[in-house]
PDB file of C-alpha atoms and ligand atoms in Angstrom:
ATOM      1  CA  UNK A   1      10.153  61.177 136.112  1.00  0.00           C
ATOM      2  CA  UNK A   2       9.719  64.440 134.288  1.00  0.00           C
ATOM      3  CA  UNK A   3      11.513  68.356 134.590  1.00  0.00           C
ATOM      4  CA  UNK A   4       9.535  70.363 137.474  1.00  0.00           C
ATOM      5  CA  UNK A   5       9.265  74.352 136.878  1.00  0.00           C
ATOM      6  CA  UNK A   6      11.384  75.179 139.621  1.00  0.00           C
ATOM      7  CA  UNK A   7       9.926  77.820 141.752  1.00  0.00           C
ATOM      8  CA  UNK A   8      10.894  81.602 141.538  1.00  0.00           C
ATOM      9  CA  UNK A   9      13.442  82.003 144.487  1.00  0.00           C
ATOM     10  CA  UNK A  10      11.732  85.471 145.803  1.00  0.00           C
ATOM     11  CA  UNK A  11       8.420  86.630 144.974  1.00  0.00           C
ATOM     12  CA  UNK A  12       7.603  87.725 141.565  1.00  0.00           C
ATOM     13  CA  UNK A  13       7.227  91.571 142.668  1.00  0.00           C
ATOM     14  CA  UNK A  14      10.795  91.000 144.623  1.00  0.00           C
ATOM     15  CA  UNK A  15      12.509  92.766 141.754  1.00  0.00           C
ATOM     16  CA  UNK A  16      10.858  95.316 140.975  1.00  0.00           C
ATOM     17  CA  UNK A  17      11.264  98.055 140.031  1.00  0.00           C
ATOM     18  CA  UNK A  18      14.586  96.665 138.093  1.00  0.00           C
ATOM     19  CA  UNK A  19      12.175  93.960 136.523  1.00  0.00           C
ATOM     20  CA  UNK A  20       8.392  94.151 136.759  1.00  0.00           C
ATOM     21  CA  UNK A  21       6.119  91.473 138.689  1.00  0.00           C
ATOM     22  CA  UNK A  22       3.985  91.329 135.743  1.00  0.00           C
ATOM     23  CA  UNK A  23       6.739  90.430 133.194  1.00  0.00           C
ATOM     24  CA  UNK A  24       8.147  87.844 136.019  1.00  0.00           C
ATOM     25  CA  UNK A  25       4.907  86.285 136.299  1.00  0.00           C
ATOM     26  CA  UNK A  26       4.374  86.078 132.800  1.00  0.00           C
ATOM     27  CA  UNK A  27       8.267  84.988 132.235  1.00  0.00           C
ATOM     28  CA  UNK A  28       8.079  82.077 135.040  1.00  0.00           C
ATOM     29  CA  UNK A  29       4.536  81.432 135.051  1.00  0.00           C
ATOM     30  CA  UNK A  30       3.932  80.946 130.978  1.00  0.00           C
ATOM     31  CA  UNK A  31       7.017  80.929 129.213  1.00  0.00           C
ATOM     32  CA  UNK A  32       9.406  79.031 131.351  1.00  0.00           C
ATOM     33  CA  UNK A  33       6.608  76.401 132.120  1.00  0.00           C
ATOM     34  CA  UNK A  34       6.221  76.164 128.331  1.00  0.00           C
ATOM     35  CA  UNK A  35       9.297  75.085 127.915  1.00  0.00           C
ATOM     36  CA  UNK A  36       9.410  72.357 130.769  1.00  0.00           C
ATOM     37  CA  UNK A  37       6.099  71.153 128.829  1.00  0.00           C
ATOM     38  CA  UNK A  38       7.486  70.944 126.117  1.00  0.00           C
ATOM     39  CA  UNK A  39      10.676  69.662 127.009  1.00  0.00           C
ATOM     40  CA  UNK A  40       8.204  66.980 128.713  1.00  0.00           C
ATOM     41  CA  UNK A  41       6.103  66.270 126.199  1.00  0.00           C
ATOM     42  CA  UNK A  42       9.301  65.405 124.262  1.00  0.00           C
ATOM     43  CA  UNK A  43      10.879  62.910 126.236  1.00  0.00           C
ATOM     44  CA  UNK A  44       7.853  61.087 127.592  1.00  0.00           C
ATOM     45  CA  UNK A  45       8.311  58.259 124.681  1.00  0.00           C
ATOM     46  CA  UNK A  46      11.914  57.962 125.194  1.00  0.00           C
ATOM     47  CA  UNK A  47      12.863  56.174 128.860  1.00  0.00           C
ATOM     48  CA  UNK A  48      15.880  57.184 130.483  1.00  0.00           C
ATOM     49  CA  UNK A  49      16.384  60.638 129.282  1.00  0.00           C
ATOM     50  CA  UNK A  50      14.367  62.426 131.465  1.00  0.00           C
ATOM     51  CA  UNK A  51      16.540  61.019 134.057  1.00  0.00           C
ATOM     52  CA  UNK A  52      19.390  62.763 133.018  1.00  0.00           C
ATOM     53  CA  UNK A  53      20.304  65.846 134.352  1.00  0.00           C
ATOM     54  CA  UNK A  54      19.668  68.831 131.511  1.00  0.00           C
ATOM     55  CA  UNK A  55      23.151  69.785 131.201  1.00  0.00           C
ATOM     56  CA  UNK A  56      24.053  66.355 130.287  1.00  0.00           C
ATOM     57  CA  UNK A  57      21.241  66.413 127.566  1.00  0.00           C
ATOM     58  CA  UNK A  58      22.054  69.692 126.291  1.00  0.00           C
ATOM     59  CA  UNK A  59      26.357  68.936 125.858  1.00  0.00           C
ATOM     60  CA  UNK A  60      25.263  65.849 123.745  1.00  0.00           C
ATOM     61  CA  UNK A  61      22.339  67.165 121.478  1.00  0.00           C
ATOM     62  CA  UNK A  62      24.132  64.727 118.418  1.00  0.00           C
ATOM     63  CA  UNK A  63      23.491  61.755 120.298  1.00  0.00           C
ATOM     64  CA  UNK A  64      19.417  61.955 120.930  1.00  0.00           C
ATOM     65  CA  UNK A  65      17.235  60.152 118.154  1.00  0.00           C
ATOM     66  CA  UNK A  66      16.481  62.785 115.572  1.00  0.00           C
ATOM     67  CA  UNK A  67      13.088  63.434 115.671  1.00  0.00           C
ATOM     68  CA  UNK A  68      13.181  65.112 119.358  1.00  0.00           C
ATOM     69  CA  UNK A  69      16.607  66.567 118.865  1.00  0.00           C
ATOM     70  CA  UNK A  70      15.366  70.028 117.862  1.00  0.00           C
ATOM     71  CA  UNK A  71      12.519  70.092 120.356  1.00  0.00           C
ATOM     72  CA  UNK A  72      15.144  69.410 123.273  1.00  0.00           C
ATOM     73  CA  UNK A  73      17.681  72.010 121.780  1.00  0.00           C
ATOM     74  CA  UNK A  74      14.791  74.761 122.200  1.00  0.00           C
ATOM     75  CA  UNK A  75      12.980  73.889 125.104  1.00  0.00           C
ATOM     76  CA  UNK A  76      15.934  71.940 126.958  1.00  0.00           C
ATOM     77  CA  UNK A  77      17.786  75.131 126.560  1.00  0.00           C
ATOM     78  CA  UNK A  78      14.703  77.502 127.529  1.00  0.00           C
ATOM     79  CA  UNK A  79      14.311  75.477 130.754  1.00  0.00           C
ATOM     80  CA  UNK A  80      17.935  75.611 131.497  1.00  0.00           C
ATOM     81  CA  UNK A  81      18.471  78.780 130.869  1.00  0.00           C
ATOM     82  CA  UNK A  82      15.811  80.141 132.665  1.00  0.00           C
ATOM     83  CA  UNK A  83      16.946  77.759 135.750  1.00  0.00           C
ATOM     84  CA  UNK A  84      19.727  79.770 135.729  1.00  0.00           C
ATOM     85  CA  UNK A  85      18.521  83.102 135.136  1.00  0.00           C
ATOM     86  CA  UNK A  86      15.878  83.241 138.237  1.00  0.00           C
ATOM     87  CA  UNK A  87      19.118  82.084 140.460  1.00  0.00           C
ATOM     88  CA  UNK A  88      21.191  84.858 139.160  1.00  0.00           C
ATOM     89  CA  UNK A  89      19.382  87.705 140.116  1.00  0.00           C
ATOM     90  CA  UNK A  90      18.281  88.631 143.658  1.00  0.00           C
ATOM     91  CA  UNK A  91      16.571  91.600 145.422  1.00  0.00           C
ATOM     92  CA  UNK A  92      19.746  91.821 147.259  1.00  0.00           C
ATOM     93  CA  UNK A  93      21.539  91.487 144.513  1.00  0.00           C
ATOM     94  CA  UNK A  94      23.931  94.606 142.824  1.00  0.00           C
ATOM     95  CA  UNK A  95      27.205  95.994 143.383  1.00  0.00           C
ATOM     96  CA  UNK A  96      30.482  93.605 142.523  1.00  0.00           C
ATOM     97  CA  UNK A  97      31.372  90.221 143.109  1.00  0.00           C
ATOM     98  CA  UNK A  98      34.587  89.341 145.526  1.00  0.00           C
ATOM     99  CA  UNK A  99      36.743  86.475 146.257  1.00  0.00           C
ATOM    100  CA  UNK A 100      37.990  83.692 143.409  1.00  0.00           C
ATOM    101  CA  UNK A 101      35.080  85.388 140.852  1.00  0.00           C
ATOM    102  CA  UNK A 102      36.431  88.762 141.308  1.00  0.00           C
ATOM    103  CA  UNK A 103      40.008  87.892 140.473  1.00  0.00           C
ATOM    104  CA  UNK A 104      38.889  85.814 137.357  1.00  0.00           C
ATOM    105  CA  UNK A 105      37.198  88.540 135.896  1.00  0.00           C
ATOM    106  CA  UNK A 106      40.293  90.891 136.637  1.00  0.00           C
ATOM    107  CA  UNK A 107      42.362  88.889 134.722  1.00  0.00           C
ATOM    108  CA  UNK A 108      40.259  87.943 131.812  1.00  0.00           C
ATOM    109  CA  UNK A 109      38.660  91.273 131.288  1.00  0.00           C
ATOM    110  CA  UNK A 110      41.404  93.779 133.256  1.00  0.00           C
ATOM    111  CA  UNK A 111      38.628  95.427 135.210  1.00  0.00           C
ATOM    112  CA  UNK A 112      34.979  94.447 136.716  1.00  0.00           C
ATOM    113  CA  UNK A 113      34.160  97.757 134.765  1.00  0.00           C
ATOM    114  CA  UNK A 114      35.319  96.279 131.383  1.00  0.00           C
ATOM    115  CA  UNK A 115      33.639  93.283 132.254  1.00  0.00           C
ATOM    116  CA  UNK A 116      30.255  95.110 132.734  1.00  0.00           C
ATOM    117  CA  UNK A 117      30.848  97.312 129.254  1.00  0.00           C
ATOM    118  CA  UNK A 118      31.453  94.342 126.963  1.00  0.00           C
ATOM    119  CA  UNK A 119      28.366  92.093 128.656  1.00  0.00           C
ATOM    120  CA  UNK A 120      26.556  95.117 127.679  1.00  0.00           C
ATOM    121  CA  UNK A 121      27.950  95.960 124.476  1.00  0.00           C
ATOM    122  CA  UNK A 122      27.083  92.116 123.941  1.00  0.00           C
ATOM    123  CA  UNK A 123      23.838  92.430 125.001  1.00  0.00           C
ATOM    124  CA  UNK A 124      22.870  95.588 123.475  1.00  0.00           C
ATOM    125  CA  UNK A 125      23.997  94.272 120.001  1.00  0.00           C
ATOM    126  CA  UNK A 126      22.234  90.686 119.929  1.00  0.00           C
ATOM    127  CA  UNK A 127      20.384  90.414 116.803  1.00  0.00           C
ATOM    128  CA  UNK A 128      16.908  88.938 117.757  1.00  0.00           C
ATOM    129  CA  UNK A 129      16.284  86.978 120.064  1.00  0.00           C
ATOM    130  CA  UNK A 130      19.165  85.176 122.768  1.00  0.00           C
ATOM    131  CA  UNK A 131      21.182  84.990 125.411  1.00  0.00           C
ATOM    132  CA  UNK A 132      24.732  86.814 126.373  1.00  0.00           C
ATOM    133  CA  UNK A 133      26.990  84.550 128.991  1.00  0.00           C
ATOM    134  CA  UNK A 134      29.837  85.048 131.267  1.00  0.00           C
ATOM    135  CA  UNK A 135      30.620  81.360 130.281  1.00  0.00           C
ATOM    136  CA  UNK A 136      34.030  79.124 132.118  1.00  0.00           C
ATOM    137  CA  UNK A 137      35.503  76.662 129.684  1.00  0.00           C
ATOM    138  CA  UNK A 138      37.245  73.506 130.611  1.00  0.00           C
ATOM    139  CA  UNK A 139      40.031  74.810 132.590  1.00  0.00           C
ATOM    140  CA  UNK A 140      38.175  77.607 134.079  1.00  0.00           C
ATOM    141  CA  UNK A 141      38.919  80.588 131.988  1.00  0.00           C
ATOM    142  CA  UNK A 142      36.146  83.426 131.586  1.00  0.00           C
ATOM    143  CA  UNK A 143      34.712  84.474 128.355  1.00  0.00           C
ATOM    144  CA  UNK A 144      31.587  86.299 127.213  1.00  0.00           C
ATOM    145  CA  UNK A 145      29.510  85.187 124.047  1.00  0.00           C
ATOM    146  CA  UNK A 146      26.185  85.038 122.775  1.00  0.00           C
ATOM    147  CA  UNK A 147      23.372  82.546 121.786  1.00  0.00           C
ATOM    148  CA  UNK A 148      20.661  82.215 119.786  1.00  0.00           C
ATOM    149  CA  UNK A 149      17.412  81.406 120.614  1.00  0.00           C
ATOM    150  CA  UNK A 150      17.439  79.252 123.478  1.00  0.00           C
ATOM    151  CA  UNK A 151      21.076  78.083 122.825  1.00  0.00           C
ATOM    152  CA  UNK A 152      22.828  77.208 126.115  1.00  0.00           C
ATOM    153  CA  UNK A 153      26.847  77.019 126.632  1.00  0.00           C
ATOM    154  CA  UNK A 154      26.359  73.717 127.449  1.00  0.00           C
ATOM    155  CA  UNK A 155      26.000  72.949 124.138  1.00  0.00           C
ATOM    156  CA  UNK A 156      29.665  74.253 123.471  1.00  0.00           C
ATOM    157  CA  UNK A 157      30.922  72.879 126.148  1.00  0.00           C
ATOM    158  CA  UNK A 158      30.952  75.878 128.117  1.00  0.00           C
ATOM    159  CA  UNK A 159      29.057  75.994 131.778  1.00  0.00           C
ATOM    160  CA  UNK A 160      27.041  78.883 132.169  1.00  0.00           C
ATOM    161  CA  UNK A 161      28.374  81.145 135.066  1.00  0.00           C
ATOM    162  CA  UNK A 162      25.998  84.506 134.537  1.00  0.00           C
ATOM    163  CA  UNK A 163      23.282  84.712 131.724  1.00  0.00           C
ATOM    164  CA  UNK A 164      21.012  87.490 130.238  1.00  0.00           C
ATOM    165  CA  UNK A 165      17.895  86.643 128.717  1.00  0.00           C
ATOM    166  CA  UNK A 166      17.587  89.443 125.952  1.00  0.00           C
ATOM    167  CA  UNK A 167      14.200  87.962 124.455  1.00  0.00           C
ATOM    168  CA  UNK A 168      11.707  90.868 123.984  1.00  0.00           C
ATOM    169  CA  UNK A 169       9.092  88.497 126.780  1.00  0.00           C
ATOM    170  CA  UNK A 170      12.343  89.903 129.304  1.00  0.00           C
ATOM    171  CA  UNK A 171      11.875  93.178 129.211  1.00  0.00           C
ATOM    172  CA  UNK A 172       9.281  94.602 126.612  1.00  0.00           C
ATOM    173  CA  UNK A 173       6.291  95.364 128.722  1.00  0.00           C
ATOM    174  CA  UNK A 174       8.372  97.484 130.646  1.00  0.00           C
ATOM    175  CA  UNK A 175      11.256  98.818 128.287  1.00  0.00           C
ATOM    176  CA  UNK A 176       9.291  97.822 124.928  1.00  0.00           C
ATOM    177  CA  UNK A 177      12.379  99.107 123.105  1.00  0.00           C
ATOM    178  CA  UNK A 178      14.659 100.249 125.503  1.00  0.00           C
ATOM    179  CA  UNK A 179      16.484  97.071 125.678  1.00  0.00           C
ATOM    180  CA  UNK A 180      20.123  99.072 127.004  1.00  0.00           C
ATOM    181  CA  UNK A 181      17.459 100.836 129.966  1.00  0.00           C
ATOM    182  CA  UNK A 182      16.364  96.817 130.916  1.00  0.00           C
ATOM    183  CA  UNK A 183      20.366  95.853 130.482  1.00  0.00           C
ATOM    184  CA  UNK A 184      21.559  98.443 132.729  1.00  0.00           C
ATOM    185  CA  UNK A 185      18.693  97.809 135.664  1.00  0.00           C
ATOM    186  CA  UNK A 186      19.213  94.181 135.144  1.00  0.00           C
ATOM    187  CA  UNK A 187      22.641  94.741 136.385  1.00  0.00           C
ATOM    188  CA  UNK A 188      21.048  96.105 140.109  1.00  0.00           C
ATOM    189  CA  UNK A 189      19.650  92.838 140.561  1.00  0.00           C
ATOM    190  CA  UNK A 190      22.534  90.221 139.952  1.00  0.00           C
ATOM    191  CA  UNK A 191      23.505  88.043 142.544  1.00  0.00           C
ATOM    192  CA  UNK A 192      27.161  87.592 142.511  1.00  0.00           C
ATOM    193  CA  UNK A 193      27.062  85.143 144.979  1.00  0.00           C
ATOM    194  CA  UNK A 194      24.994  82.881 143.358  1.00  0.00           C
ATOM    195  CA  UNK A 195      27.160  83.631 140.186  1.00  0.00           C
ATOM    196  CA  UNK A 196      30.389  83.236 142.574  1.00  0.00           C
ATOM    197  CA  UNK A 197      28.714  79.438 142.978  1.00  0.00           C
ATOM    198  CA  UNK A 198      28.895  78.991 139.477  1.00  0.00           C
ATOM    199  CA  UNK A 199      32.476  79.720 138.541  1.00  0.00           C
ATOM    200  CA  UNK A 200      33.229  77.736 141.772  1.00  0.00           C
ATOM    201  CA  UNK A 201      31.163  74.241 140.661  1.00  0.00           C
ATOM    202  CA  UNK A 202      32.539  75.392 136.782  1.00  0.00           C
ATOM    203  CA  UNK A 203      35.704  74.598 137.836  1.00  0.00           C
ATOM    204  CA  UNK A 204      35.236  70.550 139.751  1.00  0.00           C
TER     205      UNK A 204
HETATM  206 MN1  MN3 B   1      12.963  84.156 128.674  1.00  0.00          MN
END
């Protein structure tokens, strides 16, 4: 048993012109492969752990033997992440979520409109490279933060609801350093129903 690159849901043009083909072909196609290579390569001497599912792996870093421990955090969290990421945007995607999702963000953030400013704000003011979440804690309550790197919420025992991947590979080709231009296209493209599915499984 071993991680599988999951496929892009649409095809890699399906974005555009939000989020270029070529960036999405080198995004799936190179660097999220890398890390499911990676992550691979890692766990191939240790039975059992590739068995578990990643979120499992990635809430419980402290208890994997040492030497892989920082190989997992990276590449664990790249594949994860990036799991996520393809599944939260759509060429359908845009507008403002409804239902249960909608009325969570009223009440954690007042307004879907201060919601969207502070993910920005967040995103715009990352240092390096990371990740900004719409994250649900343990009894379901909304909050956005950032991560490092290939950090996931998982590994503070958030569950990821929406990410942003603000690594330059995201966006530079495009934006090179217009990283609030990629941020505010990005936001054409999200699939609240798919992040709607999120909060909901957040919250079993
Ligand atoms: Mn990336």
């Amino acid at each position: 048993m071993a991680f599988e690159l999951p496929p892009l849901p649409y095809p890699e043009d399906a974005l555009e012109p939000h989020i270029d083909a070529r960036t999405m072909t080198l995004h799936h196609g190179k660097h999220h492969a890398g890390y499911t290579k990676k992550l691979n390569a890692a766990l191939v001497e240790h039975e059992g752990l590739a068995e578990k599912p990643i979120e499992e792996l990635l809430a419980d870093l402290g208890s994997l033997p040492e030497e892989i421990r920082m190989v997992v955090r990276n590449n664990g969290g790249g594949y994860a992440n990036h799991d996520l990421f393809w599944k939260v945007m759509s060429p359908e995607g845009g507008g403002e979520p409804g239902g249960a999702l909608a009325a969570a963000i009223q009440s954690a953030f007042d307004s879907f409109a201060n919601f969207q400013e502070a993910f920005s704000k967040a995103a715009a003011g990352l240092f390096g490279s990371g990740w900004v979440w719409l994250y649900a804690d343990g009894a379901g309550n909304l909050g956005i933060y950032t991560t490092p790197n290939q950090d996931s919420p998982y590994m503070d025992g958030y569950t990821p609801v929406l990410g942003l991947d603000v690594w330059e590979h995201a966006y530079y080709l495009k934006y090179q350093n217009r990283r609030p231009d990629y941020v505010a296209a990005w936001w054409n493209v999200v699939n609240w129903e798919a992040v709607a599915q999120n909060y909901a499984a957040a919250q079993k």
